[in-house]
Coordinates of C-alpha atoms in Angstrom, one line a residue:
X1 CA -53.7 18.5 15.8
X2 CA -52.7 20.2 19.1
X3 CA -54.7 22.3 21.4
X4 CA -53.5 25.5 19.8
X5 CA -54.8 24.3 16.4
X6 CA -58.2 23.4 17.8
X7 CA -58.7 27.0 18.8
X8 CA -59.9 26.5 22.4
X9 CA -56.8 25.6 24.4
X10 CA -57.0 28.7 26.6
X11 CA -54.0 28.8 28.9
X12 CA -52.9 25.2 28.1
X13 CA -49.4 24.8 26.7
X14 CA -49.5 22.4 23.8
X15 CA -46.2 20.9 25.0
X16 CA -47.9 20.0 28.3
X17 CA -50.2 17.7 26.5
X18 CA -47.4 15.1 26.6
X19 CA -48.1 13.5 30.0
X20 CA -46.4 10.8 31.9
X21 CA -48.3 7.5 32.2
X22 CA -47.1 5.5 35.3
X23 CA -48.6 2.4 34.0
X24 CA -46.5 2.3 30.8
X25 CA -43.6 4.3 32.3
X26 CA -43.5 6.6 29.3
X27 CA -45.0 9.9 28.0
X28 CA -48.2 9.9 25.9
X29 CA -50.0 12.6 23.9
X30 CA -53.4 13.4 25.5
X31 CA -55.5 16.0 23.7
X32 CA -58.4 15.8 26.2
X33 CA -57.2 14.6 29.6
X34 CA -60.0 13.1 31.7
X35 CA -60.8 14.1 35.2
X36 CA -60.3 10.7 36.6
X37 CA -56.6 10.5 36.0
X38 CA -54.6 9.5 39.1
X39 CA -53.4 12.4 41.1
X40 CA -50.1 13.1 42.9
X41 CA -49.7 13.7 46.6
X42 CA -50.5 17.3 46.1
X43 CA -53.8 16.6 44.5
X44 CA -52.7 17.4 40.9
X45 CA -53.0 15.0 38.1
X46 CA -49.5 13.8 37.1
X47 CA -48.6 15.4 33.8
X48 CA -51.8 17.5 33.7
X49 CA -51.7 20.6 31.6
X50 CA -50.4 23.5 33.6
X51 CA -51.4 27.1 33.7
X52 CA -49.4 29.4 31.5
X53 CA -49.6 32.3 33.9
X54 CA -46.4 33.1 35.6
X55 CA -44.9 35.6 38.1
X56 CA -41.4 36.9 38.5
X57 CA -39.2 35.0 40.8
X58 CA -38.7 36.8 44.2
X59 CA -35.3 35.3 44.5
X60 CA -33.8 37.8 42.1
X61 CA -34.5 41.4 41.1
X62 CA -33.8 40.5 37.5
X63 CA -36.4 38.9 35.3
X64 CA -36.3 35.1 35.4
X65 CA -38.0 32.2 33.6
X66 CA -41.7 32.3 34.7
X67 CA -42.6 30.0 37.4
X68 CA -45.4 27.4 36.9
X69 CA -48.3 28.3 39.2
X70 CA -49.9 24.8 38.7
X71 CA -46.6 23.0 39.3
X72 CA -45.7 22.1 42.9
X73 CA -42.1 22.7 44.0
X74 CA -39.8 20.1 45.4
X75 CA -40.0 21.8 48.8
X76 CA -43.9 21.6 49.0
X77 CA -43.8 18.4 50.9
X78 CA -44.5 16.1 47.9
X79 CA -43.4 12.6 48.4
X80 CA -42.5 12.2 44.7
X81 CA -42.9 8.8 43.1
X82 CA -44.0 7.9 39.7
X83 CA -47.0 10.1 39.9
X84 CA -45.1 13.2 40.9
X85 CA -45.9 16.2 38.8
X86 CA -42.3 17.3 39.1
X87 CA -41.3 15.1 36.1
X88 CA -40.2 17.1 33.1
X89 CA -39.9 16.6 29.3
X90 CA -36.3 17.5 28.4
X91 CA -35.8 20.3 26.0
X92 CA -39.4 21.6 25.8
X93 CA -39.6 23.9 28.8
X94 CA -37.0 26.4 27.4
X95 CA -39.4 27.9 24.9
X96 CA -41.7 30.0 27.1
X97 CA -43.0 33.5 26.5
X98 CA -41.6 36.1 28.8
X99 CA -38.4 34.3 29.6
X100 CA -35.6 36.8 29.7
X101 CA -37.7 39.6 28.0
X102 CA -38.1 41.8 31.0
X103 CA -41.8 41.0 31.5
X104 CA -43.0 40.5 35.0
X105 CA -46.7 40.2 34.2
X106 CA -48.8 37.5 32.7
X107 CA -47.8 36.3 29.3
X108 CA -49.5 34.2 26.6
X109 CA -47.4 32.2 24.1
X110 CA -47.8 33.7 20.6
X111 CA -49.0 31.3 17.9
X112 CA -46.1 29.6 16.1
X113 CA -45.5 31.1 12.7
X114 CA -46.0 28.8 9.7
X115 CA -42.8 28.3 7.7
X116 CA -42.5 30.3 4.5
X117 CA -42.4 28.7 1.1
X118 CA -38.6 29.3 1.0
X119 CA -38.2 27.7 4.4
X120 CA -40.2 24.7 3.3
X121 CA -38.0 24.3 0.3
X122 CA -34.9 24.5 2.4
X123 CA -36.3 21.9 4.8
X124 CA -37.2 19.5 2.0
X125 CA -33.9 20.0 0.2
X126 CA -32.0 19.4 3.5
X127 CA -33.9 16.2 3.9
X128 CA -33.1 15.1 0.4
X129 CA -29.5 16.0 0.9
X130 CA -29.4 13.8 4.0
X131 CA -30.8 10.9 2.0
X132 CA -28.3 11.4 -0.7
X133 CA -25.5 11.5 1.9
X134 CA -26.7 8.3 3.4
X135 CA -27.0 6.8 0.0
X136 CA -23.5 7.9 -0.9
X137 CA -22.1 6.4 2.3
X138 CA -23.9 3.2 1.5
X139 CA -22.4 3.2 -2.0
X140 CA -18.9 3.8 -0.7
X141 CA -19.3 1.0 1.8
X142 CA -20.7 -1.3 -0.9
X143 CA -17.7 -0.4 -3.2
X144 CA -15.3 -1.0 -0.3
X145 CA -16.8 -4.4 0.4
X146 CA -17.0 -5.3 -3.3
X147 CA -13.3 -4.5 -4.1
X148 CA -12.2 -6.1 -0.8
X149 CA -13.9 -9.3 -1.7
X150 CA -12.3 -9.2 -5.1
X151 CA -8.7 -9.3 -3.7
X152 CA -6.9 -12.6 -3.4
X153 CA -4.0 -12.7 -1.0
X154 CA -1.3 -15.0 0.2
X155 CA 0.4 -15.0 3.6
X156 CA 4.1 -15.3 2.8
X157 CA 5.1 -15.2 6.5
X158 CA 6.7 -11.8 6.3
X159 CA 5.1 -8.8 8.0
X160 CA 5.7 -5.4 6.3
X161 CA 3.8 -2.1 6.4
X162 CA 1.9 -1.1 3.3
X163 CA 4.1 2.1 2.9
X164 CA 7.2 3.4 4.5
X165 CA 9.6 6.4 4.4
X166 CA 12.2 4.1 2.8
X167 CA 13.0 2.6 -0.6
X168 CA 10.2 0.2 -1.7
X169 CA 10.8 -3.1 -3.5
X170 CA 7.7 -4.8 -5.1
X171 CA 7.9 -8.2 -6.8
X172 CA 5.6 -8.4 -9.8
X173 CA 5.0 -11.9 -11.0
X174 CA 3.3 -13.0 -14.1
X175 CA 2.2 -16.7 -13.9
X176 CA 1.5 -19.0 -16.8
X177 CA -1.1 -21.0 -14.8
X178 CA -3.9 -22.4 -16.9
X179 CA -6.2 -22.6 -14.0
X180 CA -8.8 -19.9 -13.2
X181 CA -11.3 -17.9 -15.3
X182 CA -10.0 -16.7 -18.7
X183 CA -6.7 -18.7 -18.5
X184 CA -7.7 -21.8 -20.4
X185 CA -6.6 -22.5 -24.0
X186 CA -3.1 -21.1 -23.8
X187 CA -0.6 -23.8 -24.5
X188 CA -0.9 -27.5 -23.9
X189 CA -0.9 -27.7 -20.1
X190 CA -4.5 -27.0 -19.2
X191 CA -4.1 -28.1 -15.5
X192 CA -0.7 -26.5 -14.9
X193 CA -0.3 -24.7 -11.6
X194 CA 2.0 -22.3 -13.3
X195 CA 5.5 -21.0 -13.1
X196 CA 7.1 -17.6 -12.5
X197 CA 6.8 -16.9 -16.2
X198 CA 7.5 -13.2 -16.1
X199 CA 9.1 -11.6 -13.1
X200 CA 10.0 -8.0 -12.4
X201 CA 11.4 -6.4 -9.3
X202 CA 10.2 -2.8 -9.1
X203 CA 12.6 -0.7 -7.0
X204 CA 11.3 2.7 -6.0
X205 CA 13.7 5.2 -4.5
X206 CA 13.3 6.6 -1.0
X207 CA 12.5 10.1 -2.2
X208 CA 10.2 8.6 -5.0
X209 CA 12.2 10.5 -7.6
X210 CA 13.0 7.5 -9.7
X211 CA 12.4 3.8 -10.1
X212 CA 13.9 0.7 -11.7
X213 CA 12.0 -2.3 -13.1
X214 CA 14.4 -5.2 -13.1
X215 CA 13.4 -8.1 -15.3
X216 CA 14.6 -11.6 -14.3
X217 CA 14.8 -14.2 -17.1
X218 CA 12.7 -17.2 -16.4
X219 CA 15.3 -19.6 -17.8
X220 CA 18.2 -18.4 -15.7
X221 CA 19.8 -21.1 -13.6
X222 CA 19.8 -20.2 -10.0
X223 CA 19.4 -21.5 -6.4
X224 CA 15.9 -21.6 -4.8
X225 CA 16.2 -21.5 -1.0
X226 CA 14.1 -23.5 1.5
X227 CA 10.6 -21.9 1.6
X228 CA 8.1 -22.0 4.4
X229 CA 4.5 -22.0 3.0
X230 CA 1.1 -21.8 4.7
X231 CA -1.3 -24.6 3.8
X232 CA -5.0 -24.4 3.4
X233 CA -5.6 -26.0 6.8
X234 CA -3.4 -23.3 8.5
X235 CA -0.4 -25.5 9.0
X236 CA 3.1 -24.6 7.7
X237 CA 5.2 -26.7 5.4
X238 CA 8.7 -26.0 4.3
X239 CA 9.4 -26.7 0.7
X240 CA 13.1 -27.9 0.3
X241 CA 15.3 -25.7 -1.8
X242 CA 17.1 -26.7 -5.0
X243 CA 20.3 -25.7 -6.7
X244 CA 21.0 -25.3 -10.4
X245 CA 17.3 -25.1 -11.5
X246 CA 15.4 -22.7 -13.6
X247 CA 14.3 -19.5 -11.9
X248 CA 10.7 -20.0 -13.1
X249 CA 10.4 -23.2 -10.9
X250 CA 10.4 -20.9 -7.8
X251 CA 6.6 -20.7 -8.2
X252 CA 4.0 -23.4 -8.5
X253 CA 6.3 -26.4 -8.6
X254 CA 6.4 -28.7 -5.6
X255 CA 3.8 -26.5 -3.9
X256 CA 5.8 -23.3 -3.9
X257 CA 3.9 -20.1 -3.5
X258 CA 4.8 -16.5 -4.3
X259 CA 6.8 -16.3 -1.1
X260 CA 9.3 -18.8 -2.6
X261 CA 9.9 -16.5 -5.6
X262 CA 10.1 -13.6 -3.1
X263 CA 12.9 -15.4 -1.1
X264 CA 14.7 -16.5 -4.3
X265 CA 14.9 -12.9 -5.6
X266 CA 16.1 -11.6 -2.2
X267 CA 18.9 -14.3 -2.3
X268 CA 19.8 -13.3 -5.8
X269 CA 19.9 -9.5 -5.5
X270 CA 20.5 -8.8 -1.8
X271 CA 17.4 -6.5 -1.8
X272 CA 14.7 -6.8 0.8
X273 CA 11.3 -7.1 -0.8
X274 CA 8.3 -5.3 0.7
X275 CA 5.4 -6.7 -1.2
X276 CA 4.4 -8.8 -4.2
X277 CA 1.7 -8.7 -6.8
X278 CA 0.9 -11.7 -9.0
X279 CA -1.1 -11.6 -12.3
X280 CA -2.3 -14.3 -14.7
X281 CA -3.1 -14.3 -18.4
X282 CA -6.6 -12.8 -17.8
X283 CA -5.1 -9.9 -15.9
X284 CA -3.2 -8.7 -18.9
X285 CA -6.4 -8.7 -20.9
X286 CA -8.6 -6.9 -18.4
X287 CA -6.1 -4.4 -17.2
X288 CA -5.1 -3.3 -20.8
X289 CA -8.8 -2.8 -21.6
X290 CA -9.4 -0.9 -18.3
X291 CA -6.9 1.8 -19.3
X292 CA -8.3 2.2 -22.8
X293 CA -5.7 0.2 -24.6
X294 CA -1.9 0.3 -24.7
X295 CA 0.2 1.8 -27.5
X296 CA 3.0 -0.4 -28.8
X297 CA 5.3 -0.4 -31.8
X298 CA 6.7 -3.2 -34.0
X299 CA 9.4 -2.6 -36.6
X300 CA 8.2 -5.3 -38.9
X301 CA 5.1 -7.3 -39.7
X302 CA 4.4 -10.0 -37.1
X303 CA 2.4 -13.2 -37.6
X304 CA 3.2 -15.4 -34.7
X305 CA 1.5 -18.8 -34.9
X306 CA 2.1 -19.7 -31.2
X307 CA 0.9 -16.4 -29.6
X308 CA -1.5 -15.7 -32.5
X309 CA -0.3 -12.1 -32.7
X310 CA -0.9 -10.4 -36.1
X311 CA 0.4 -6.9 -36.4
X312 CA 1.5 -4.8 -39.3
X313 CA 4.7 -2.8 -38.9
X314 CA 4.1 0.5 -37.1
X315 CA 2.3 1.8 -34.0
X316 CA -0.9 0.1 -32.6
X317 CA -3.2 0.5 -29.6
X318 CA -3.9 -3.0 -28.3
X319 CA -6.0 -4.5 -25.5
X320 CA -7.6 -7.8 -24.5
X321 CA -6.5 -10.8 -26.4
X322 CA -4.1 -8.8 -28.6
X323 CA -2.4 -7.4 -25.5
X324 CA -1.9 -10.9 -24.1
X325 CA -0.6 -12.1 -27.4
X326 CA 1.9 -9.2 -27.6
X327 CA 3.5 -9.9 -24.2
X328 CA 3.7 -13.7 -25.0
X329 CA 5.3 -13.3 -28.4
X330 CA 9.0 -14.3 -28.7
X331 CA 9.5 -16.4 -31.9
X332 CA 8.8 -13.4 -34.2
X333 CA 11.1 -10.8 -32.6
X334 CA 14.8 -10.5 -31.9
X335 CA 16.5 -13.9 -31.5
X336 CA 13.3 -15.7 -30.8
X337 CA 14.3 -16.2 -27.1
X338 CA 12.8 -15.3 -23.8
X339 CA 15.2 -12.4 -23.6
X340 CA 13.6 -10.9 -26.7
X341 CA 10.2 -11.4 -25.2
X342 CA 11.3 -9.5 -22.1
X343 CA 12.0 -6.4 -24.3
X344 CA 8.4 -6.6 -25.6
X345 CA 7.1 -6.8 -22.1
X346 CA 9.1 -3.8 -20.9
X347 CA 7.8 -1.8 -23.9
X348 CA 4.2 -2.8 -23.0
X349 CA 4.5 -2.0 -19.3
X350 CA 6.2 1.4 -19.8
X351 CA 3.6 2.4 -22.3
X352 CA 0.8 1.3 -20.0
X353 CA 2.2 3.4 -17.2
X354 CA 2.4 6.4 -19.4
X355 CA -1.1 5.8 -20.5
X356 CA -2.4 5.9 -17.0
X357 CA -0.5 9.1 -16.2
X358 CA -1.2 10.9 -19.4
X359 CA -5.0 10.3 -19.4
X360 CA -5.2 10.8 -15.7
X361 CA -6.9 7.4 -15.3
X362 CA -6.9 7.6 -11.5
X363 CA -8.6 11.1 -11.7
X364 CA -11.4 9.9 -14.0
X365 CA -14.2 8.2 -11.9
X366 CA -15.3 5.9 -14.7
X367 CA -11.8 4.8 -15.7
X368 CA -10.7 4.6 -12.1
X369 CA -13.6 2.3 -11.3
X370 CA -12.9 0.1 -14.3
X371 CA -9.2 -0.1 -13.3
X372 CA -10.0 -0.8 -9.7
X373 CA -12.4 -3.6 -10.7
X374 CA -9.9 -5.2 -13.1
X375 CA -6.9 -4.8 -10.7
X376 CA -8.6 -6.2 -7.6
X377 CA -10.2 -9.0 -9.5
X378 CA -7.1 -10.0 -11.4
X379 CA -4.3 -9.5 -8.9
X380 CA -3.1 -11.7 -6.0
X381 CA -1.1 -9.8 -3.3
X382 CA 0.5 -10.4 0.0
X383 CA -1.6 -10.0 3.1
X384 CA 0.2 -6.8 4.1
X385 CA -1.6 -5.0 1.2
X386 CA -4.6 -7.3 1.1
X387 CA -7.3 -4.7 1.5
X388 CA -8.5 -1.6 -0.4
X389 CA -7.1 1.1 2.0
X390 CA -3.6 -0.3 2.0
X391 CA -3.6 -0.9 -1.7
X392 CA -4.8 2.7 -2.3
X393 CA -2.1 4.0 0.1
X394 CA 0.6 2.1 -1.9
X395 CA -0.8 3.2 -5.3
X396 CA -0.8 6.9 -4.2
X397 CA 2.7 6.6 -2.9
X398 CA 4.1 5.0 -6.1
X399 CA 2.3 7.2 -8.6
X400 CA 4.6 10.1 -7.5
X401 CA 7.3 8.6 -9.8
X402 CA 7.5 10.3 -13.2
X403 CA 7.6 7.8 -16.1
X404 CA 10.7 9.6 -17.5
X405 CA 12.6 8.5 -14.4
X406 CA 11.7 4.8 -14.6
X407 CA 14.3 2.5 -16.1
X408 CA 13.5 -1.0 -17.4
X409 CA 16.5 -3.2 -17.2
X410 CA 17.2 -6.9 -17.6
X411 CA 19.4 -9.0 -15.3
X412 CA 22.6 -9.6 -17.3
X413 CA 23.1 -13.3 -18.2
X414 CA 25.3 -15.5 -20.3
X415 CA 24.5 -18.7 -22.3
X416 CA 24.8 -21.7 -20.1
X417 CA 28.1 -23.4 -21.2
X418 CA 27.1 -26.7 -19.6
X419 CA 23.6 -26.9 -21.1
X420 CA 23.3 -28.4 -24.6
X421 CA 19.7 -29.4 -24.9
X422 CA 17.6 -26.9 -22.8
X423 CA 18.0 -23.2 -23.6
X424 CA 19.1 -22.0 -20.2
X425 CA 21.3 -19.0 -19.1
X426 CA 23.4 -18.2 -16.2
X427 CA 24.0 -15.0 -14.2
X428 CA 26.7 -12.7 -15.6
X429 CA 28.1 -11.8 -12.2
X430 CA 30.7 -9.3 -13.5
X431 CA 27.8 -7.1 -14.7
X432 CA 25.0 -8.2 -12.4
X433 CA 26.7 -7.4 -9.1
X434 CA 27.4 -3.7 -9.9
X435 CA 23.8 -3.4 -11.1
X436 CA 22.5 -4.9 -7.8
X437 CA 24.8 -2.6 -5.9
X438 CA 23.3 0.4 -7.6
X439 CA 19.8 -0.7 -6.5
X440 CA 20.9 -1.5 -2.9
X441 CA 22.5 2.0 -2.8
X442 CA 19.2 3.5 -4.1
X443 CA 21.0 5.0 -7.1
X444 CA 19.0 6.0 -10.2
X445 CA 19.6 4.3 -13.5
X446 CA 17.8 7.1 -15.3
X447 CA 20.4 9.8 -14.3
X448 CA 17.9 11.8 -12.2
X449 CA 19.2 14.2 -9.6
X450 CA 18.4 13.5 -6.0
X451 CA 16.0 15.8 -4.1
X452 CA 17.3 19.2 -3.1
X453 CA 17.8 20.3 0.5
X454 CA 19.0 17.0 1.8
X455 CA 21.3 16.9 4.7
X456 CA 24.9 16.4 3.7
X457 CA 25.5 14.3 6.8
X458 CA 27.9 14.7 9.6
X459 CA 31.4 15.9 8.7
X460 CA 34.0 13.6 10.4
X461 CA 37.7 14.3 10.6
X462 CA 39.5 11.1 9.3
X463 CA 41.9 9.4 11.6
X464 CA 45.5 8.6 10.5
X465 CA 45.9 5.1 9.1
X466 CA 48.2 4.2 12.0
X467 CA 45.4 4.8 14.5
X468 CA 42.8 2.6 12.7
X469 CA 42.2 -0.6 14.7
X470 CA 40.0 -3.2 13.2
X471 CA 39.2 -7.0 13.5
X472 CA 38.3 -8.5 10.1
X473 CA 35.8 -11.4 9.8
X474 CA 34.9 -13.4 6.8
X475 CA 31.1 -13.6 6.6
X476 CA 30.5 -14.6 3.0
X477 CA 33.5 -13.6 1.0
X478 CA 35.8 -16.0 -0.9
X479 CA 37.9 -18.4 1.1
X480 CA 40.8 -16.6 2.8
X481 CA 39.2 -13.2 2.2
X482 CA 39.9 -12.0 5.8
X483 CA 43.6 -12.7 5.7
X484 CA 43.9 -11.3 2.2
X485 CA 42.2 -8.1 3.4
X486 CA 44.5 -7.8 6.5
X487 CA 47.6 -8.3 4.3
X488 CA 46.4 -5.6 1.9
X489 CA 45.6 -3.1 4.8
X490 CA 49.0 -3.6 6.5
X491 CA 51.2 -3.7 3.4
X492 CA 49.4 -1.2 1.1
X493 CA 47.5 1.1 3.5
X494 CA 49.7 1.1 6.6
X495 CA 46.9 -0.1 8.9
X496 CA 49.1 -2.1 11.2
X497 CA 46.4 -2.5 13.9
X498 CA 44.3 -4.8 11.7
X499 CA 43.7 -8.5 12.7
X500 CA 42.3 -11.6 11.0
X501 CA 39.5 -12.7 13.4
X502 CA 38.5 -15.7 11.3
X503 CA 35.1 -16.7 10.1
X504 CA 31.9 -14.8 11.3
X505 CA 29.2 -16.7 13.1
X506 CA 27.0 -16.7 10.1
X507 CA 26.8 -15.7 6.4
X508 CA 25.7 -12.3 5.4
X509 CA 25.0 -10.7 2.0
X510 CA 26.5 -7.3 2.6
X511 CA 29.8 -6.2 4.1
X512 CA 29.4 -4.2 7.3
X513 CA 31.7 -2.1 9.5
X514 CA 30.5 -1.7 13.2
X515 CA 32.1 0.9 15.3
X516 CA 31.6 3.0 18.5
X517 CA 30.7 6.7 18.7
X518 CA 34.3 7.6 19.5
X519 CA 35.6 5.7 16.5
X520 CA 33.9 7.7 13.7
X521 CA 37.3 9.1 12.5
X522 CA 38.7 5.6 12.2
X523 CA 35.6 4.3 10.4
X524 CA 35.7 7.2 7.9
X525 CA 39.3 6.4 7.0
X526 CA 38.7 2.6 6.6
X527 CA 35.5 3.2 4.6
X528 CA 37.3 5.4 2.1
X529 CA 40.2 2.9 1.7
X530 CA 37.8 0.0 1.0
X531 CA 35.2 1.9 -0.9
X532 CA 32.4 1.0 1.5
X533 CA 28.9 2.5 0.9
X534 CA 27.1 4.4 3.6
X535 CA 24.7 1.5 4.1
X536 CA 27.7 -0.6 5.3
X537 CA 28.5 1.7 8.2
X538 CA 26.8 0.7 11.6
X539 CA 27.6 3.3 14.2
X540 CA 26.8 2.5 17.9
X541 CA 25.4 5.2 20.1
X542 CA 27.9 4.3 22.8
X543 CA 31.7 4.8 22.9
X544 CA 33.8 1.7 22.3
X545 CA 36.6 2.8 24.6
X546 CA 40.4 3.0 24.3
X547 CA 42.1 0.0 22.7
X548 CA 38.9 -1.6 21.3
X549 CA 38.9 -2.6 17.7
X550 CA 36.1 -2.0 15.1
X551 CA 34.5 -5.0 13.5
X552 CA 34.7 -5.4 9.7
X553 CA 32.6 -8.4 8.4
X554 CA 33.1 -9.2 4.8
X555 CA 29.9 -10.2 3.1
X556 CA 29.0 -11.9 -0.2
X557 CA 29.4 -8.6 -2.0
X558 CA 33.1 -8.7 -1.2
X559 CA 35.2 -9.9 -4.2
X560 CA 38.8 -9.0 -3.4
X561 CA 40.9 -6.6 -1.3
X562 CA 41.3 -3.3 -3.1
X563 CA 38.1 -3.7 -5.1
X564 CA 35.6 -1.1 -4.0
X565 CA 32.3 -2.4 -2.6
X566 CA 30.6 1.0 -3.1
X567 CA 28.1 1.0 -5.9
X568 CA 29.0 2.5 -9.3
X569 CA 27.2 5.6 -10.6
X570 CA 26.4 4.3 -14.0
X571 CA 24.9 1.1 -15.5
X572 CA 27.6 -1.4 -16.6
X573 CA 28.3 -1.5 -20.3
X574 CA 26.3 -4.1 -22.2
X575 CA 23.3 -4.2 -19.8
X576 CA 20.0 -4.0 -21.7
X577 CA 17.8 -1.1 -20.5
X578 CA 15.1 1.3 -21.8
X579 CA 13.7 4.5 -20.3
X580 CA 10.1 4.5 -19.3
X581 CA 9.5 7.9 -20.9
X582 CA 10.8 6.9 -24.3
X583 CA 7.8 6.7 -26.7
X584 CA 10.0 5.7 -29.7
X585 CA 10.8 2.1 -28.6
X586 CA 9.9 -0.3 -31.4
X587 CA 10.3 -4.1 -31.3
X588 CA 12.6 -5.5 -34.0

């Protein structure tokens, strides 16, 4: 209790019962100060209770804060020191009766009113709310640490931001590794490090209006480039590349990590990849259950002895082991090949995406938690998205795409004419290259319209063909491509100021045209002649000057003079594809 509560405090201010103790160098509560306390130089006990009587300050005609009659001023000749009564308790001297109320006489502080029942309830509820907020923050922090600890990541030696204002290419890899929890018992290779068993390249347009999921057959013969990998001890090791090997050997074999599959796909398609996500068998089971099952359709009864899938003809909602069996089945559908299995996987993934969007999985706390738990525990990602905030940013960015504007397509291939024993395929370049061009040009395979209100770009007046001056280099085209192009330009297009400049210093995937700011008219004329996409034009901010030629470097995308390099507007005939919004897809 304080002096006021004891009922005999007189003129003692309860706040003044907190006194400074020079021995401990701190303030102490003294209800009954003794007379033998040490005194200051003015004879007053340091921190002793002061009289509450006050007089108006003579320094001003207006009422001021009452002066302390028992408190010596700094000008009274006090020498100060630890025992000086001039020491204050911050914040407690402002609540004094008579301050600013116009009173110039003596004043006594009124007893402090007890809080009403309503006020007590508000105080208690405020305290409880504070505890809940602290608890909530602790829960969020715990969840953050929990999900962060779940994530496995691999440093592929490429530094990319989690999101960007550009097209996004994400490599999704399904590995058949038998190692890890929930992956044993599938097949006869219990200790296998796995292959790139299922691979999709998800291309999301710059304006997020559409996306394309490009399936890459695992048995396609391709070239795997040299691949730098980071070892467990922090050192780097380059895994030598190979030619004429199956695509699925780009992962797991010879110590190759997801970065090797990443570089193989870039070499194949000419697209720059931003991130990768890798899932194993167990991921299919847990993710399918987390979204509440995935709806699939089969046109006939299936009883596959290898995958153990048993389904009657019709529509089913599957999850767990059944979901894994569905995406692994191939002998009982189509031609019994990996290409037929790819169609099942595309149906499964498109349905899963629709399920998430239709049921608002991300907006349902329980479902979102289950999905986050399953995803972070099952996925391996690159270090650029290797924590919860970055993964969340990427997910929120990608979920803007409508399922109706997602196209699932398979890289076009042909039977391998040189392979008799092993069932391999080769790239159908005549169909694959136009398809890759569409993705590089950020064109939709779903026929969606681009966003409204976009800038139409700078209008440039084309220069006459006789004024176009260009040096042509071969940087990846067929042998003799530079000379063939110069002959074509001079004889068919009247570009007499074209010159064969020989081979470029290095190989490049894409054809480019570099020009100065004062050559925009020439560049527009040449780009139209050769069918160059906008992405091929590299304009300098500086003028080139009179008599200086533009630089045309033919890349690997160049086939022959007169054949447009610009991407087509439609998918080549015969390329297998399905729309992500189509609910009537049924495996045959």
